[in-house]
Coordinates of C-alpha atoms in Angstrom, one line a residue:
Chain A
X1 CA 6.2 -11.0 -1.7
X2 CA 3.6 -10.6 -4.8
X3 CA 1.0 -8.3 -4.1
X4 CA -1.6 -5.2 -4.1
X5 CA -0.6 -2.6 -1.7
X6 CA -2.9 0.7 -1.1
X7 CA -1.8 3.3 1.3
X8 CA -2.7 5.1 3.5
X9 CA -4.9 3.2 5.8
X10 CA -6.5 5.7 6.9
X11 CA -7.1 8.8 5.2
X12 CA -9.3 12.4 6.0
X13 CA -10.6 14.8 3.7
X14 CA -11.2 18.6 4.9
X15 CA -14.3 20.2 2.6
X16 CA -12.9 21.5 -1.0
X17 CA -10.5 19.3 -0.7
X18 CA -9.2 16.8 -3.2
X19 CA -7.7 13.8 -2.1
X20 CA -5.7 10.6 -3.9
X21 CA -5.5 6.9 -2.7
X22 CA -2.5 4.9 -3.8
X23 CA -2.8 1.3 -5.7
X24 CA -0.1 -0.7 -6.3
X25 CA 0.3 -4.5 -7.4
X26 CA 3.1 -6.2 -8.3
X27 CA 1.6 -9.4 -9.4
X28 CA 1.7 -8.5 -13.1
X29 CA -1.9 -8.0 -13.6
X30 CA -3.5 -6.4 -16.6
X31 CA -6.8 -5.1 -14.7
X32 CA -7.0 -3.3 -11.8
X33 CA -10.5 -2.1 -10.3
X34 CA -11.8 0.4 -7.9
X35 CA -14.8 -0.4 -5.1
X36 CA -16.5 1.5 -2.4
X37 CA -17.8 -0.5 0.1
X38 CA -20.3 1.6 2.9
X39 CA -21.1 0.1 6.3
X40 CA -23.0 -3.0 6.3
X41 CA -23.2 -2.6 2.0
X42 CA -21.6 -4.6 -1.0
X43 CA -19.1 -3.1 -3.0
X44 CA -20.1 -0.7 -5.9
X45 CA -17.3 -0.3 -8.9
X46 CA -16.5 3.0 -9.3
X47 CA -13.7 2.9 -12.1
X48 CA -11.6 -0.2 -13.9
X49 CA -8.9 -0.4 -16.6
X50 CA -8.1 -3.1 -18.5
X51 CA -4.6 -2.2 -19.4
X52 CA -2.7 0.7 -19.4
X53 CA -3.5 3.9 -20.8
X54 CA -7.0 2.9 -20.7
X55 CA -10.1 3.0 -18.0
X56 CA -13.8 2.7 -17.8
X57 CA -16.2 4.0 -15.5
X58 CA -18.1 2.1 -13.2
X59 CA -21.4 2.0 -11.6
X60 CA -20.3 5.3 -9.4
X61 CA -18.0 7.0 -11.2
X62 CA -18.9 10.7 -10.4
X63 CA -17.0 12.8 -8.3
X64 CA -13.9 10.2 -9.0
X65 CA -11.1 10.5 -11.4
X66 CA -8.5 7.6 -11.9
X67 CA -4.9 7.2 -14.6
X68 CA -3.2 4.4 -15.7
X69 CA 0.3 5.4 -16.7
X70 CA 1.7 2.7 -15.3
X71 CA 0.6 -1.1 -15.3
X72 CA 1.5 -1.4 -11.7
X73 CA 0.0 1.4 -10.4
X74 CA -3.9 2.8 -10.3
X75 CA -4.7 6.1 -8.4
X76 CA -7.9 7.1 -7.5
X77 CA -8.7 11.1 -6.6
X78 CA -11.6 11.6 -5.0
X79 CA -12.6 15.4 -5.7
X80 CA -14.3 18.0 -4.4
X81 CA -17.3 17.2 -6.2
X82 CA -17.8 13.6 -4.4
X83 CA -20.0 14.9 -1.4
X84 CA -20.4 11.6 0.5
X85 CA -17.0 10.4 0.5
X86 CA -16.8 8.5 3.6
X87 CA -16.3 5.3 3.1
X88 CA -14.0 2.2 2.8
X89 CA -12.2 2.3 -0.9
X90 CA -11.0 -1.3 -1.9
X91 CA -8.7 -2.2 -4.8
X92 CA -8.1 -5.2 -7.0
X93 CA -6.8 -6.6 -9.6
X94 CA -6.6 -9.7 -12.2
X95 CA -5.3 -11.4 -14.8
X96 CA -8.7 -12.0 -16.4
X97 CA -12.4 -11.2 -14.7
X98 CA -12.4 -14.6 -13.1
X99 CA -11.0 -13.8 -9.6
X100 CA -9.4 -10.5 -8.0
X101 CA -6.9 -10.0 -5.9
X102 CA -7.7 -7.1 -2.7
X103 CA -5.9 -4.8 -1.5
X104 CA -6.3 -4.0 2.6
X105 CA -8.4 -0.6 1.8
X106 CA -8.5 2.9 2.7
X107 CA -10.9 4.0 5.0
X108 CA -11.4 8.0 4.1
X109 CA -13.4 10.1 6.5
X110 CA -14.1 13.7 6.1
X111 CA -13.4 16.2 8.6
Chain B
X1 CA -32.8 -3.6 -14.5
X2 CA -29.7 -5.7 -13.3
X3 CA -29.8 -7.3 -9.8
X4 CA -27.7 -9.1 -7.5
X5 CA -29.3 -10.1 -4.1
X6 CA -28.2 -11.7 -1.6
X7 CA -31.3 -12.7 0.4
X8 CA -30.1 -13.0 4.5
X9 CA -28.5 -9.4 5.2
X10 CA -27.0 -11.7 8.8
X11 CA -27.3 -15.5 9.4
X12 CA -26.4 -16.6 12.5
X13 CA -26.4 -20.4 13.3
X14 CA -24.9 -22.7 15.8
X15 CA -21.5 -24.5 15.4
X16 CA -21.6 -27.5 13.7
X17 CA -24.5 -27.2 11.3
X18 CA -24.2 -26.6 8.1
X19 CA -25.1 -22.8 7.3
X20 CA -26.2 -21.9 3.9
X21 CA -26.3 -18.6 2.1
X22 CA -28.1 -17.6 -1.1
X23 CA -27.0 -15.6 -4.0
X24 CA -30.3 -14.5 -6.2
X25 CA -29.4 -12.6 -9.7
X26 CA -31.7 -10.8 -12.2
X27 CA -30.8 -9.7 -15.8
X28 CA -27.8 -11.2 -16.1
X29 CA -26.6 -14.0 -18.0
X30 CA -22.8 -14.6 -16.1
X31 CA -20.5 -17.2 -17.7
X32 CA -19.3 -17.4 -14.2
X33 CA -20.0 -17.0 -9.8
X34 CA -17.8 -16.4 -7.6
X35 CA -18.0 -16.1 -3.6
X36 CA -15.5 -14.4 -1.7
X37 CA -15.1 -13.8 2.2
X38 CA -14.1 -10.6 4.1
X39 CA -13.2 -10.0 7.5
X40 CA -14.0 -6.5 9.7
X41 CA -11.7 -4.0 8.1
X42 CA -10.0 -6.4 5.3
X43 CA -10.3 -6.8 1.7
X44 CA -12.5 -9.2 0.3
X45 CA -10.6 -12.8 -0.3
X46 CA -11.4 -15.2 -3.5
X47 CA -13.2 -18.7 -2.3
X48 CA -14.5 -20.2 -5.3
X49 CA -15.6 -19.7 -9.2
X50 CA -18.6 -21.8 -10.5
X51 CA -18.8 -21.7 -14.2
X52 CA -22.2 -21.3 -16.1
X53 CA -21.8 -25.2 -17.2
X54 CA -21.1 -26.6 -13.6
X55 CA -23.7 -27.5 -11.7
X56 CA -21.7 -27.5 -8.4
X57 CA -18.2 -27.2 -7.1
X58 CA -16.3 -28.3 -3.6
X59 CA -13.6 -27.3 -1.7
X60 CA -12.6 -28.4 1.8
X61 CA -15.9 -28.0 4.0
X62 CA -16.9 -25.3 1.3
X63 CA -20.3 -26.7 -1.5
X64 CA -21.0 -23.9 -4.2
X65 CA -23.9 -24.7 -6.6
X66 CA -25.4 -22.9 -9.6
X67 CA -28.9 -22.9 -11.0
X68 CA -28.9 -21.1 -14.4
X69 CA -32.5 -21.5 -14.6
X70 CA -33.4 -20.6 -11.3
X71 CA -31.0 -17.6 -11.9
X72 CA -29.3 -18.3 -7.7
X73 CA -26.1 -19.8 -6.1
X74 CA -26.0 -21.3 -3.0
X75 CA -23.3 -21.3 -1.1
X76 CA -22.5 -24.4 2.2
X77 CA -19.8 -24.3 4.4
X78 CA -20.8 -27.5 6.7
X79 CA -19.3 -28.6 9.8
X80 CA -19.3 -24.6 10.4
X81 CA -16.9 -23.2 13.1
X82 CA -16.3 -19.7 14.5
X83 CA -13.5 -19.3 12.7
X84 CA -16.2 -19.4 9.8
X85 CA -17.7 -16.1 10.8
X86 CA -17.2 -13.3 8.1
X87 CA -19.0 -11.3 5.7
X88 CA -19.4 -13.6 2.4
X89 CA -19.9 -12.1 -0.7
X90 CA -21.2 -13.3 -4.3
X91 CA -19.8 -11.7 -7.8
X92 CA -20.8 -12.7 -11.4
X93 CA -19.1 -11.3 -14.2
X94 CA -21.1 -8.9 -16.4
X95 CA -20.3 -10.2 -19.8
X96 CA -21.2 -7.1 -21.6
X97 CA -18.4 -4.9 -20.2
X98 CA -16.0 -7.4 -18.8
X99 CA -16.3 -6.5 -15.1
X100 CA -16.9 -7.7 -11.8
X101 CA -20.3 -7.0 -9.7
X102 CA -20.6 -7.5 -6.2
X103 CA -23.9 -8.2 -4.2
X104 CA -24.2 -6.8 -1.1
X105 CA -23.3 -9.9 1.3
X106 CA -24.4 -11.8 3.9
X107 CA -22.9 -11.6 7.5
X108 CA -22.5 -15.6 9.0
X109 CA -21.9 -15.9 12.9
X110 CA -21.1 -19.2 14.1
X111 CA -21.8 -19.5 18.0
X112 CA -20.1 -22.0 19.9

């Protein structure tokens, strides 16, 4: 079954803490993108990488970090420094910019 | 600076009739729109691309059109069911950096 698979569902972050939400595809995508969507908001792109090895920051990028070692996979840390990370983190990716392919998201709330 | 709106934060129309949603855009010059749909608690899913040179596109019960000019999309679904309710969101690719922006979308309840 092609895919994008991000785990966990659910996810909670204690203060300090850094956390790391899991993207996979297996749809042999070049780009993969990251997106924050808050209640009742549109998504805002926080990182994207174009092929592997390589990324860009998006329109929210701070208190993020991502990697691309692999062309399958595309983990996103949210750090310490993100105060205000609740909210529901969405995946995606695509073979060129002219439609994506979500994951389920992670909803991450802090504790 | 660059803008995506989409003007109706909630529509909310009556089974049957033909809801329409708008997708307004400032500063950009997109070679293509797309619309997507997302339910409570899922990822968004791909309806429909419009290209820059199409003027309108159809898909089942689903009408996309594009005014370059006017700088807007407007989305149909007619015949509208509840099934149709969901959150429907516009994107247009910013040329300049090869990435995908998202407006903030409009929630559509159908009543029966």
């Amino acid at each position: 079954d092609g895919g994008i698979t991000q785990s966990p569902k659910y996810l909670f972050r204690k203060e300090g803490q850094n956390v790391t939400l899991s993207c996979e595809q297996n749809l042999n995508h070049d780009a993969m993108y990251w997106y924050r969507q808050d209640p009742g908001q549109g998504l805002r792109l926080i990182y994207y990488s174009q092929i592997v090895n390589d990324f860009q920051k998006g329109d929210i990028a701070e208190g993020y970090s991502v990697s691309r070692e692999k062309k399958e996979s595309f983990p996103l840390t949210v750090t310490s420094a993100q105060k205000n990370p609740t909210a529901f983190y969405l995946c995606a990716s695509s073979i060129d910019t002219e439609r994506l392919f979500f994951g389920s998201g992670t909803q991450l709330s802090v504790l | 600076s660059q803008k995506i709106e989409q003007n109706s934060e909630a529509l909310n129309i009556q089974e049957g009739k033909t809801a329409t949603l708008t997708c307004n855009y400032t500063n950009y010059s997109p070679a293509y729109l797309q619309w997507y749909r997302q339910d409570p608690g899922r990822g968004p899913v791909f309806l429909l691309l419009i290209r820059e040179n199409e003027k309108e596109k159809r898909k089942e019960r689903l009408k996309v059109t594009f005014d370059t000019t006017l700088k807007q999309s407007l989305f149909h679904i007619t015949a509208s069911q509840p099934a149709d309710s969901a959150t429907y969101l516009c994107a247009l690719d910013s040329r300049s950096a090869s990435k995908i922006i998202f407006g903030s979308g409009t929630r559509l309840s159908i009543r029966p």
